[in-house]
Coordinates of C-alpha atoms in Angstrom, one line a residue:
Chain X
M1441 CA -11.0 30.8 -8.3
Q1442 CA -9.9 28.9 -11.3
P1443 CA -5.9 29.1 -11.6
D1444 CA -4.9 29.3 -15.4
R1445 CA -3.0 25.9 -15.1
I1446 CA -2.2 23.1 -13.4
E1447 CA 1.3 22.8 -11.7
L1448 CA 3.1 19.3 -12.2
V1449 CA 5.3 18.8 -9.1
C1450 CA 7.8 15.9 -9.5
P1451 CA 9.8 14.1 -7.0
A1452 CA 13.9 14.5 -6.7
G1453 CA 16.0 11.9 -4.9
S1454 CA 18.7 12.7 -6.2
L1455 CA 20.1 15.8 -8.6
P1456 CA 20.3 13.5 -11.6
A1457 CA 16.7 12.7 -10.6
L1458 CA 16.1 16.9 -10.5
K1459 CA 17.2 17.3 -13.5
T1460 CA 15.5 15.2 -15.2
A1461 CA 12.7 15.6 -14.0
V1462 CA 12.8 19.4 -15.0
D1463 CA 13.7 18.4 -18.6
N1464 CA 10.6 16.2 -18.7
G1465 CA 8.5 19.1 -18.2
A1466 CA 8.0 19.3 -14.2
D1467 CA 6.9 22.7 -13.1
C1468 CA 8.2 22.2 -9.5
V1469 CA 10.7 19.6 -8.1
Y1470 CA 10.4 18.6 -4.5
M1471 CA 13.4 17.5 -2.7
G1472 CA 14.8 16.9 0.7
F1473 CA 18.4 17.0 2.8
R1474 CA 20.1 14.0 3.9
D1475 CA 18.7 13.4 6.9
D1476 CA 15.6 12.8 9.2
T1477 CA 13.8 16.4 8.7
N1478 CA 12.3 14.7 5.5
A1479 CA 9.8 11.9 5.0
R1480 CA 11.7 10.2 2.7
N1481 CA 14.8 9.4 5.2
F1482 CA 16.6 7.2 2.8
T1483 CA 20.1 6.0 3.0
G1484 CA 21.7 7.0 0.0
L1485 CA 18.9 9.1 -1.2
N1486 CA 18.8 13.2 -0.9
F1487 CA 20.7 16.5 -1.3
S1488 CA 23.8 17.6 0.6
F1489 CA 23.9 21.3 0.6
D1490 CA 26.1 21.4 -2.3
N1491 CA 23.8 19.3 -4.1
T1492 CA 20.8 21.8 -3.4
K1493 CA 22.8 24.6 -4.7
E1494 CA 23.6 23.0 -8.0
G1495 CA 19.8 21.9 -8.3
V1496 CA 18.5 24.9 -7.0
R1497 CA 20.3 26.7 -10.0
Y1498 CA 19.6 24.2 -12.5
A1499 CA 15.9 24.7 -11.9
H1500 CA 15.9 28.3 -11.9
A1501 CA 17.5 28.7 -14.7
K1502 CA 15.2 26.7 -16.9
G1503 CA 12.0 28.8 -15.0
K1504 CA 11.2 26.1 -13.0
K1505 CA 10.6 25.8 -9.0
V1506 CA 12.6 24.1 -6.1
L1507 CA 10.2 23.3 -2.8
L1508 CA 11.8 21.3 -0.3
A1509 CA 10.5 18.8 2.4
L1510 CA 10.7 19.5 6.0
N1511 CA 7.8 17.4 6.9
T1512 CA 8.5 15.3 9.8
Y1513 CA 8.2 16.0 13.3
P1514 CA 11.3 17.8 14.6
Q1515 CA 12.6 15.8 18.1
S1516 CA 13.0 17.7 21.4
D1517 CA 16.7 17.0 21.0
G1518 CA 16.8 17.6 17.8
W1519 CA 15.2 20.9 17.0
Q1520 CA 18.7 22.8 16.2
R1521 CA 18.5 20.4 12.9
W1522 CA 15.2 21.3 12.0
K1523 CA 16.0 25.2 12.5
T1524 CA 18.8 25.3 10.2
A1525 CA 17.2 23.3 7.6
I1526 CA 14.8 25.7 7.1
D1527 CA 17.7 28.6 7.6
N1528 CA 19.6 26.9 4.9
A1529 CA 15.9 26.8 2.5
A1530 CA 15.7 30.6 2.7
E1531 CA 19.6 31.0 2.1
L1532 CA 19.4 28.4 -1.3
G1533 CA 16.3 30.4 -2.2
M1534 CA 14.1 27.7 -2.6
D1535 CA 10.6 28.7 -3.9
A1536 CA 8.9 27.1 -1.0
V1537 CA 9.4 24.9 1.9
I1538 CA 6.8 21.9 2.9
L1539 CA 6.1 21.8 6.3
A1540 CA 4.1 19.7 8.7
D1541 CA 4.8 20.6 12.8
P1542 CA 3.6 23.8 13.7
G1543 CA 6.4 24.4 16.0
L1544 CA 8.6 24.9 13.2
M1545 CA 6.0 26.8 10.9
Q1546 CA 6.1 29.3 13.7
Y1547 CA 9.8 29.9 13.4
A1548 CA 10.0 29.8 9.9
A1549 CA 7.2 32.6 9.8
K1550 CA 8.7 34.5 12.0
T1551 CA 12.5 34.4 11.1
H1552 CA 11.9 34.3 7.3
P1553 CA 8.5 36.4 6.2
D1554 CA 9.7 35.9 3.0
L1555 CA 9.9 32.5 2.7
R1556 CA 6.6 30.7 1.4
L1557 CA 5.4 27.6 3.1
H1558 CA 3.5 24.6 2.0
L1559 CA 1.6 22.3 4.6
S1560 CA 2.9 18.8 4.0
V1561 CA 0.5 16.0 3.4
Q1562 CA 2.0 15.1 7.2
G1563 CA 0.3 17.6 8.4
S1564 CA -3.0 15.2 8.4
A1565 CA -5.4 18.3 7.3
T1566 CA -8.3 17.0 6.0
N1567 CA -10.8 20.1 6.3
Y1568 CA -10.6 23.6 5.6
E1569 CA -11.1 24.5 9.6
A1570 CA -7.3 22.6 10.1
I1571 CA -6.1 24.4 6.5
N1572 CA -7.3 27.7 7.7
F1573 CA -5.7 27.2 11.1
Y1574 CA -2.6 26.8 9.6
H1575 CA -3.3 29.7 7.1
E1576 CA -4.2 32.4 9.7
M1577 CA -1.3 31.3 12.3
F1578 CA 1.5 31.2 9.6
G1579 CA 0.6 32.3 6.6
I1580 CA 0.5 29.0 4.4
R1581 CA 0.0 29.1 1.2
R1582 CA -0.8 25.8 0.0
A1583 CA -1.7 22.6 1.5
V1584 CA -1.2 19.1 0.2
V1585 CA -4.3 16.9 1.3
P1586 CA -3.7 13.5 2.8
R1587 CA -4.9 10.5 0.2
V1588 CA -8.0 9.9 2.2
L1589 CA -10.8 12.1 0.8
A1590 CA -13.2 11.4 -2.0
L1591 CA -13.3 14.1 -4.8
A1592 CA -16.6 15.6 -3.7
Q1593 CA -14.8 16.0 -0.3
V1594 CA -11.9 17.5 -1.6
E1595 CA -14.5 20.0 -3.4
Q1596 CA -16.3 20.9 -0.4
L1597 CA -12.9 21.5 1.6
M1598 CA -12.1 24.1 -1.0
A1599 CA -14.9 26.0 -0.9
G1600 CA -14.2 26.6 2.9
T1601 CA -10.5 27.9 1.7
Q1602 CA -8.9 30.3 -0.1
V1603 CA -5.6 28.4 0.5
E1604 CA -4.2 26.6 -2.9
I1605 CA -4.8 22.9 -3.0
E1606 CA -2.3 20.1 -4.0
L1607 CA -3.4 16.9 -4.8
F1608 CA -1.8 13.3 -5.0
G1609 CA -2.2 12.1 -8.5
F1610 CA 0.2 9.4 -8.8
G1611 CA 3.1 7.2 -6.9
G1612 CA 2.9 5.1 -3.9
L1613 CA -0.6 4.8 -1.9
C1614 CA -0.4 5.4 1.9
V1615 CA -4.1 3.9 2.8
M1616 CA -3.9 5.7 6.2
V1617 CA -4.2 9.3 7.5
E1618 CA -0.3 10.7 6.6
G1619 CA 0.8 12.2 10.1
R1620 CA -1.3 9.8 11.8
C1621 CA 0.1 6.5 11.3
A1622 CA 2.3 4.7 14.0
L1623 CA 2.2 1.6 12.5
S1624 CA 6.0 1.4 11.8
S1625 CA 7.3 2.6 14.8
Y1626 CA 4.7 -0.3 16.5
A1627 CA 6.8 -2.9 14.4
T1628 CA 10.1 -1.3 13.8
G1629 CA 10.7 1.6 16.1
D1630 CA 10.8 4.4 13.3
S1631 CA 8.2 6.1 11.8
P1632 CA 7.3 8.6 9.0
N1633 CA 6.7 11.4 12.1
T1634 CA 9.5 10.5 14.1
R1635 CA 12.3 9.2 11.7
G1636 CA 11.6 10.2 8.3
V1637 CA 10.9 6.7 7.3
C1638 CA 8.0 3.7 7.2
S1639 CA 9.1 0.2 6.8
P1640 CA 12.4 1.1 7.1
P1641 CA 14.8 -1.2 4.6
K1642 CA 17.0 -2.2 7.8
A1643 CA 14.2 -4.2 9.3
V1644 CA 13.4 -5.9 6.0
R1645 CA 14.7 -9.8 5.6
W1646 CA 13.7 -12.0 2.9
Q1647 CA 13.9 -15.6 3.5
E1648 CA 13.5 -18.9 1.1
T1649 CA 11.6 -21.2 3.0
P1650 CA 9.8 -24.5 2.4
K1651 CA 6.4 -22.5 2.5
G1652 CA 8.1 -20.2 -0.2
L1653 CA 9.9 -16.9 0.0
E1654 CA 8.9 -14.5 2.8
S1655 CA 9.1 -11.0 3.8
R1656 CA 10.0 -9.8 7.4
L1657 CA 10.1 -6.7 8.9
N1658 CA 12.0 -6.8 12.1
G1659 CA 10.9 -10.6 12.2
I1660 CA 7.5 -9.8 11.6
L1661 CA 6.2 -12.3 8.6
I1662 CA 4.4 -9.2 6.3
D1663 CA 3.6 -12.0 3.4
R1664 CA 4.6 -15.1 1.5
Y1665 CA 4.9 -15.6 -2.0
A1666 CA 4.2 -18.8 -4.0
S1667 CA 6.8 -19.2 -7.1
G1668 CA 5.4 -17.2 -9.9
E1669 CA 3.6 -14.6 -7.3
N1670 CA 5.4 -11.2 -7.8
A1671 CA 7.3 -10.4 -4.7
G1672 CA 7.0 -6.4 -3.5
Y1673 CA 8.5 -4.6 -0.8
P1674 CA 7.1 -5.3 2.8
T1675 CA 5.3 -2.4 3.1
L1676 CA 3.5 -3.1 6.4
C1677 CA 0.2 -2.1 5.5
K1678 CA 0.2 -3.8 2.1
G1679 CA 1.1 -7.6 3.2
R1680 CA -1.3 -10.7 3.4
F1681 CA -2.5 -11.5 7.1
D1682 CA -4.9 -14.0 8.8
V1683 CA -8.7 -12.3 9.8
D1684 CA -10.9 -14.6 11.1
G1685 CA -9.3 -17.5 9.3
E1686 CA -9.1 -16.0 6.0
T1687 CA -5.9 -14.8 4.4
Y1688 CA -5.8 -11.7 2.1
Y1689 CA -4.4 -7.9 2.0
A1690 CA -6.6 -7.1 5.0
I1691 CA -5.9 -3.4 4.9
E1692 CA -4.4 -2.6 0.8
E1693 CA -3.1 -4.2 -2.0
P1694 CA 0.4 -3.5 -3.6
A1695 CA -0.9 -0.5 -5.9
S1696 CA -0.3 2.8 -7.5
L1697 CA -2.3 5.8 -7.2
N1698 CA -2.9 6.7 -10.7
T1699 CA -5.5 9.6 -11.7
L1700 CA -4.9 10.6 -14.9
E1701 CA -8.5 10.0 -15.9
L1702 CA -9.8 12.5 -13.0
L1703 CA -7.7 15.2 -14.6
P1704 CA -11.0 17.2 -16.2
E1705 CA -12.5 17.0 -13.0
L1706 CA -9.3 18.3 -10.9
R1707 CA -9.0 21.0 -13.5
R1708 CA -12.5 22.0 -13.4
M1709 CA -12.6 22.1 -9.3
G1710 CA -9.3 24.6 -9.2
I1711 CA -6.7 22.2 -8.0
A1712 CA -3.5 24.3 -8.3
A1713 CA -0.7 21.4 -8.2
I1714 CA -0.8 17.6 -8.9
K1715 CA 1.9 15.7 -7.0
I1716 CA 3.9 12.6 -8.3
E1717 CA 5.0 10.6 -5.3
G1718 CA 8.5 8.9 -5.6
R1719 CA 11.3 10.6 -4.2
Q1720 CA 12.8 6.8 -3.4
R1721 CA 12.6 6.0 -7.3
S1722 CA 15.0 6.1 -9.9
P1723 CA 15.9 8.9 -12.3
A1724 CA 14.1 6.8 -15.2
Y1725 CA 11.1 6.5 -13.1
V1726 CA 11.0 10.5 -12.6
G1727 CA 11.6 10.8 -16.5
Q1728 CA 9.0 8.5 -17.3
V1729 CA 6.1 9.6 -15.1
T1730 CA 7.0 13.3 -15.9
K1731 CA 7.0 13.3 -19.2
V1732 CA 3.4 11.6 -19.7
W1733 CA 1.9 13.7 -16.8
R1734 CA 3.5 16.6 -18.8
Q1735 CA 1.4 15.4 -21.6
A1736 CA -1.6 14.9 -20.0
I1737 CA -2.1 18.4 -18.4
D1738 CA -1.2 20.1 -21.5
N1739 CA -3.8 18.2 -23.4
C1740 CA -6.3 18.6 -20.4
C1741 CA -5.5 22.3 -20.6
R1742 CA -6.0 23.1 -23.9
D1743 CA -9.2 21.7 -24.0
S1744 CA -10.5 19.5 -20.9
K1745 CA -13.9 18.8 -22.5
A1746 CA -12.0 16.6 -25.5
F1747 CA -9.4 15.4 -22.7
A1748 CA -9.2 11.5 -23.0
V1749 CA -6.6 9.0 -21.7
N1750 CA -4.4 8.1 -23.9
P1751 CA -3.9 4.1 -24.1
A1752 CA 0.0 4.7 -24.1
W1753 CA 0.3 6.9 -20.9
M1754 CA -1.5 4.5 -19.3
T1755 CA 0.9 1.9 -20.4
E1756 CA 4.2 3.9 -19.7
L1757 CA 2.7 4.3 -15.8
G1758 CA 1.8 0.3 -15.9
K1759 CA 5.7 -0.4 -15.9
V1760 CA 6.5 1.7 -13.0
S1761 CA 3.4 0.7 -11.0
E1762 CA 3.6 -1.0 -7.6
G1763 CA 2.4 -4.4 -7.9
Q1764 CA 2.3 -3.3 -11.7
Q1765 CA -1.7 -2.5 -10.5
Q1766 CA -3.7 1.0 -10.2
T1767 CA -6.2 2.4 -8.2
L1768 CA -8.0 5.6 -8.1
G1769 CA -7.8 5.3 -4.3
A1770 CA -10.2 7.1 -2.0
Y1771 CA -10.8 10.0 -4.8
Y1772 CA -13.3 7.0 -6.0
R1773 CA -15.8 6.7 -3.0
P1774 CA -16.4 3.2 -3.1
W1775 CA -12.7 1.9 -2.5
K1776 CA -13.3 3.1 1.1
Chain H
M661 CA -0.9 11.2 39.2
K662 CA -4.4 11.5 38.1
L663 CA -6.5 8.5 36.2
A664 CA -8.5 9.2 33.1
L665 CA -10.7 7.0 31.3
G666 CA -10.1 7.6 27.7
P667 CA -12.9 7.9 25.2
V668 CA -14.6 4.2 24.4
L669 CA -12.9 3.4 20.7
Y670 CA -15.3 0.6 19.9
Y671 CA -19.0 0.6 18.6
W672 CA -21.3 -0.7 21.6
N673 CA -24.5 -0.5 21.5
R674 CA -26.6 2.0 23.6
D675 CA -27.4 -0.2 26.6
T676 CA -23.7 -1.2 26.8
L677 CA -22.3 2.0 26.9
S678 CA -25.0 3.2 29.1
D679 CA -24.3 0.6 31.8
F680 CA -20.4 1.0 31.2
Y681 CA -20.6 4.9 32.3
A682 CA -23.1 4.1 35.2
E683 CA -20.4 1.8 36.2
M684 CA -17.4 4.8 35.4
A685 CA -19.2 7.1 37.4
D686 CA -18.6 4.9 40.7
A687 CA -14.6 3.5 39.5
P688 CA -11.9 5.1 40.6
V689 CA -11.2 7.5 37.5
D690 CA -11.1 11.1 38.5
I691 CA -11.2 12.3 34.6
I692 CA -13.2 10.7 31.8
Y693 CA -13.4 11.4 28.0
L694 CA -16.8 11.0 26.3
G695 CA -17.5 11.1 22.6
E696 CA -17.1 9.2 19.2
T697 CA -13.3 9.6 18.2
V698 CA -13.5 6.9 15.1
C699 CA -16.1 7.1 12.6
S700 CA -18.9 9.6 11.9
R701 CA -21.3 6.8 10.7
R702 CA -21.5 5.2 14.4
H703 CA -24.4 7.3 15.6
L704 CA -26.0 5.9 17.7
L705 CA -25.3 8.1 20.9
R706 CA -26.3 11.5 19.3
F707 CA -24.6 14.9 20.5
Q708 CA -27.6 15.4 23.4
D709 CA -27.2 11.8 24.5
Y710 CA -23.5 12.7 25.3
L711 CA -24.1 15.7 27.1
E712 CA -26.6 14.1 28.9
M713 CA -23.9 11.3 30.1
A714 CA -21.6 14.3 30.9
G715 CA -24.0 15.6 33.0
R716 CA -24.8 12.8 35.0
L717 CA -20.9 11.9 35.2
A718 CA -20.0 15.5 36.5
A719 CA -22.6 15.2 38.8
A720 CA -20.8 12.1 40.1
G721 CA -17.6 14.2 40.6
K722 CA -15.8 13.7 37.2
E723 CA -13.8 15.7 35.2
V724 CA -15.7 15.1 32.1
V725 CA -14.0 16.1 28.5
I726 CA -15.6 15.9 25.1
S727 CA -13.6 14.0 22.6
T728 CA -13.8 15.3 19.0
Q729 CA -13.4 13.0 15.9
T730 CA -9.9 12.3 14.7
L731 CA -10.7 12.1 11.0
I732 CA -12.7 15.2 10.2
E733 CA -13.6 14.8 6.4
S734 CA -17.1 16.1 5.3
E735 CA -19.0 19.3 6.1
F736 CA -21.2 17.1 8.4
D737 CA -18.2 16.0 10.2
V738 CA -16.9 20.2 10.8
K739 CA -20.8 20.4 11.6
A740 CA -20.6 17.9 14.6
L741 CA -16.9 19.3 15.6
R742 CA -18.6 23.0 15.7
K743 CA -21.4 21.9 18.1
I744 CA -18.9 20.3 20.4
A745 CA -16.6 23.0 20.3
G746 CA -19.4 25.6 21.1
N747 CA -21.1 23.6 23.9
G748 CA -20.2 26.0 26.5
N749 CA -20.1 23.5 29.3
F750 CA -17.8 20.6 29.2
K751 CA -13.8 21.1 28.2
V752 CA -12.8 19.3 25.0
E753 CA -10.3 17.1 24.1
A754 CA -9.5 18.6 20.4
N755 CA -8.1 15.5 18.0
D756 CA -7.9 17.2 14.7
M757 CA -6.1 21.2 14.3
G758 CA -9.5 22.1 12.9
A759 CA -10.8 21.6 16.8
V760 CA -8.2 23.9 17.7
R761 CA -8.9 26.6 15.2
L762 CA -12.6 26.8 16.7
L763 CA -11.9 26.3 20.5
A764 CA -9.5 28.6 20.2
A765 CA -11.5 31.1 18.5
N766 CA -14.1 30.7 21.4
K767 CA -11.5 31.0 23.6
V768 CA -12.2 28.5 25.5
P769 CA -9.2 26.1 27.5
F770 CA -9.1 22.7 25.9
V771 CA -7.1 19.2 26.1
A772 CA -4.4 18.7 22.9
G773 CA -5.6 15.1 22.0
P774 CA -2.6 12.4 21.0
T775 CA -3.3 12.7 17.3
L776 CA -2.4 16.2 17.4
N777 CA 1.7 15.2 17.1
I778 CA 3.2 17.2 19.8
Y779 CA 6.7 16.1 19.5
N780 CA 8.6 19.2 20.8
P781 CA 8.4 21.9 23.1
Q782 CA 8.2 24.5 20.7
T783 CA 4.6 22.9 19.5
L784 CA 3.7 22.5 22.8
D785 CA 4.4 26.0 23.8
L786 CA 2.4 27.4 21.0
L787 CA -0.7 25.2 22.0
A788 CA -0.9 26.2 25.4
G789 CA -0.7 29.5 24.2
L790 CA -3.9 29.0 22.3
G791 CA -5.8 27.5 25.3
A792 CA -4.4 23.7 25.8
N793 CA -4.3 23.0 29.4
R794 CA -3.5 19.5 29.1
W795 CA -1.7 17.4 26.4
V796 CA -1.6 13.9 25.4
M797 CA 1.4 12.6 24.6
P798 CA 1.5 11.0 20.8
V799 CA 1.2 7.1 21.6
E800 CA 4.7 6.5 19.8
M801 CA 6.6 8.6 21.8
S802 CA 9.1 7.5 24.7
R803 CA 10.2 8.7 28.1
E804 CA 13.3 10.1 27.0
A805 CA 11.8 12.1 24.2
L806 CA 9.2 13.6 26.7
V807 CA 12.2 14.3 29.2
A808 CA 13.9 16.4 26.4
L809 CA 10.3 17.7 25.7
N810 CA 10.1 19.3 29.6
A811 CA 13.6 20.2 29.7
G812 CA 12.5 22.6 26.9
R813 CA 9.5 23.4 27.3
Q814 CA 8.4 27.6 28.9
T815 CA 4.5 26.5 29.6
K816 CA 3.0 24.1 31.7
P817 CA 0.0 22.4 30.6
E818 CA -0.4 19.0 32.1
T819 CA 1.0 15.8 30.6
E820 CA -1.7 12.6 30.0
V821 CA 0.3 9.5 28.7
F822 CA -1.5 6.5 27.4
A823 CA -0.8 3.7 30.1
Y824 CA -3.3 1.3 29.3
G825 CA -5.3 -0.5 26.2
R826 CA -4.7 -1.0 22.5
L827 CA -2.8 1.2 21.1
P828 CA -4.7 3.6 18.3
L829 CA -1.8 3.5 15.7
A830 CA -3.1 4.5 12.6
F831 CA -6.4 6.1 10.7
S832 CA -7.8 6.1 7.5
A833 CA -10.7 6.7 5.2
R834 CA -11.0 3.0 4.3
C835 CA -13.0 1.1 6.8
F836 CA -11.5 -2.4 7.2
T837 CA -13.8 -3.9 9.3
A838 CA -16.4 -3.5 6.3
R839 CA -13.8 -4.3 3.8
H840 CA -13.5 -7.7 6.0
H841 CA -16.9 -8.3 5.6
N842 CA -16.6 -7.5 1.6
L843 CA -18.6 -4.2 2.3
Q844 CA -18.6 -0.4 1.0
K845 CA -17.8 2.0 3.6
D846 CA -21.1 3.5 2.8
D847 CA -23.0 0.5 3.1
C848 CA -20.8 -1.3 6.4
Q849 CA -24.0 -2.4 7.9
F850 CA -22.5 -1.3 11.4
K851 CA -20.2 -4.5 11.3
C852 CA -18.4 -3.1 14.4
F853 CA -21.3 -3.8 16.8
D854 CA -19.8 -7.8 16.3
Y855 CA -16.0 -6.8 17.8
E856 CA -16.4 -5.1 21.2
N857 CA -12.6 -5.5 21.5
G858 CA -11.9 -4.7 17.6
L859 CA -11.2 -7.7 14.9
D860 CA -8.0 -9.5 15.3
L861 CA -5.5 -9.5 12.5
K862 CA -2.6 -12.0 12.9
T863 CA 0.2 -12.9 10.6
R864 CA 0.0 -15.8 8.5
E865 CA 2.2 -17.8 11.1
G866 CA -0.8 -16.8 13.7
Q867 CA 1.3 -14.0 15.9
P868 CA -1.1 -11.4 16.8
F869 CA -0.1 -8.4 15.2
L870 CA -2.9 -5.7 14.7
T871 CA -6.6 -4.9 15.8
L872 CA -9.0 -3.7 13.0
N873 CA -11.0 -1.3 14.4
G874 CA -13.3 0.4 11.1
I875 CA -11.2 2.9 10.0
Q876 CA -9.0 3.0 13.0
T877 CA -6.1 0.1 13.3
Q878 CA -5.2 -0.8 16.6
S879 CA -2.0 -2.7 18.1
A880 CA -3.0 -6.6 19.0
L881 CA -1.5 -6.2 22.3
V882 CA -2.3 -4.2 25.0
H883 CA -0.1 -1.6 25.9
N884 CA 0.4 -1.8 29.3
L885 CA 2.2 1.1 31.6
I886 CA 1.3 -0.4 35.3
G887 CA 4.7 -1.6 35.7
E888 CA 6.4 1.7 35.2
L889 CA 4.6 3.8 37.6
D890 CA 7.8 5.1 39.3
T891 CA 9.2 6.1 35.8
L892 CA 6.4 7.7 34.9
R893 CA 6.7 10.0 38.2
E894 CA 9.7 10.6 37.6
T895 CA 9.1 12.0 34.4
N896 CA 6.6 14.1 35.8
V897 CA 3.3 12.6 34.0
D898 CA 0.3 14.4 35.5
V899 CA -2.5 11.8 34.1
L900 CA -2.6 8.6 33.1
R901 CA -4.9 7.4 30.2
I902 CA -6.9 3.8 30.7
S903 CA -8.8 2.9 27.3
P904 CA -12.1 1.1 28.0
Q905 CA -11.9 -2.3 26.9
A906 CA -15.3 -4.4 26.8
R907 CA -14.7 -6.3 30.1
H908 CA -13.0 -5.6 33.4
T909 CA -12.3 -1.5 32.9
G910 CA -13.2 -0.8 36.3
A911 CA -11.0 -3.5 37.7
I912 CA -7.9 -2.1 35.8
A913 CA -8.7 1.4 37.0
R914 CA -8.9 -0.1 40.5
L915 CA -5.1 -2.1 40.1
F916 CA -3.8 1.2 38.8
R917 CA -5.6 3.4 41.8
E918 CA -3.9 0.3 44.3
A919 CA -0.4 0.5 42.5
L920 CA -0.4 4.4 42.4
A921 CA -1.5 3.9 46.1
Q922 CA 1.7 1.7 46.5
R923 CA -0.8 -0.8 47.9
L924 CA 0.6 -3.1 45.3
T925 CA 3.9 -3.3 43.7
A926 CA 4.8 -3.1 40.0
A927 CA 5.3 -7.4 39.9
Q928 CA 1.9 -7.8 41.7
A929 CA -0.2 -5.2 39.9
L930 CA 1.2 -7.0 36.9
A931 CA 0.5 -10.3 37.2
Q932 CA -3.0 -9.3 38.4
I933 CA -3.7 -6.5 35.6
E934 CA -2.6 -9.7 33.1
E935 CA -5.2 -11.9 34.2
L936 CA -7.8 -9.2 33.0
M937 CA -6.2 -8.3 28.9
P938 CA -7.9 -9.6 26.0
A939 CA -4.3 -9.9 24.9
A940 CA -0.5 -9.9 26.2
S941 CA 0.7 -6.5 27.5
C942 CA 3.6 -4.6 25.4
N943 CA 5.1 -1.2 26.1
G944 CA 8.3 -1.0 23.9
Y945 CA 7.2 2.9 23.3
W946 CA 7.9 3.7 26.5
H947 CA 11.5 2.7 26.6
N948 CA 12.2 3.8 22.9
R949 CA 12.1 0.5 21.5
P950 CA 9.3 -0.6 18.8
G951 CA 5.9 -0.3 20.1
L952 CA 5.4 -4.2 20.3
E953 CA 7.9 -5.3 22.5
F954 CA 7.3 -5.7 26.5
I955 CA 9.9 -4.8 28.7
R956 CA 9.7 -5.8 32.2
A957 CA 10.7 -3.2 34.9
D958 CA 13.7 -5.4 36.1
Q959 CA 14.8 -6.8 33.1
P960 CA 18.2 -5.2 31.2
V961 CA 16.8 -3.9 27.6
A962 CA 18.5 -5.7 25.1
A963 CA 20.9 -3.4 22.7

């Protein structure tokens, strides 16, 4: 069944970002509390209880939804923190919580049966058997699918489940199956699953050396830049490494996912929602990206056959892309 | 503690694999996990071949478990998963929640694999309720975290810990081995054959960092808990997993067995095993440190 529209789900790392997203046309904003219960656990980011209240009030007053990401895996000694976060989400009137951990889903489903559950991308569900598992066990209503499937595979997956599917449309690109990557903890001790961070800022060091500017993560050389080269944040899978005497981006180039051109196809497939990555980015980024995607989705939903990517949109999105490069990622099969 | 041989994570040819398991039938391991867990393009051995191998190993007295593929993407993958889940004879290691759904529906007991992300007692108890009678700890989990999980659990599945081998750290849709050869995954020419212990990735200053193994990324260093048998025992670990490498796997299992029987001290076992390893040791995860660190049992941990 094709939903009558595609929801635009935008990131909010702060109250100003939330308001900017709402004002620029987001249907939903997603956010996290200020601790390790969410996968963007960065200093200076995220919401206190009071900020959350104000954010929910602001969005609801304009008829928009707020989704709360509680998408790390509760550690045994901190279970209470995750449980309280679920209780707070229900109390604050969240439109849905985005979860990855089955234990936490069970708690949410039992304690707050009216709270809508979405399966986070961190839940690593790449097939309908997995999605149906979470649906039957906990009643999840929507699943966010890891950025590893080709479009034809997404379509196959959708044929096997009634659960709504949300896809990443734009922003930073995880090459690994989300929820199944421990590279960051291998290098630094902290990972998305356990601490809600990848390649954490506290482990990053920049050094000017005679060989060039070096970026290190917990002492490990991630990249080295010649003068004039654009230096990017040392996310460890996006560095240049040596394999068999050849130095290159062995895992992935620094690039942003951008699926604007796929919109008519996503609409035909019946994708329920498109997610914009970037809770760690500025309100200006959120505003710019939201505005472009709002226009694009509206154009596409009006007449998907006549839909064409406006070059001005690409220019706008290009300005905020990582490494100023854009890719269709795994949706385009040869990328693999 | 029991010793388990994990699934072979590399793509070895048919004869190599068959010789390997013939040797393992006599190796001092109690449990053998079989099956292709990394890539659906590695089809040299079919389901039926694995079943026959499983039969031979079971006849040699091993507990045999068939492991499912970790990343299930296509209908083809789902069909393969259904065959394994419904094999009706051997226990299955579920490495994806899709596998759990099928196994629970068939009401057969299973092993909850290391990529199911069991980090707390609530999730462990839930999976135990669905039929898990053993669980494999996520590779990045520490001893401290295991103690905390054990304190809160109400069910009794056996605990298995990845005790030896290059750590499977990440899975992707992209094949990094094919990428190294400028090939697309769909036309990979099975380059994984050329790397019996994976393809080494170093930093630009030559530090061994990771190992590329098709769509899987492993540590360059070899996770090695042979010096930690006392702390593993104290933490009520039931099974130690040895991950196969191209050479000396049998000798490594024998060293673990000797050390478990206390015929070797931790220091002796470590010295001997290091002769047999494709790279240096790490054990940081067990000590709640970055995984690539190595802390010798008698050495104080830096703050």
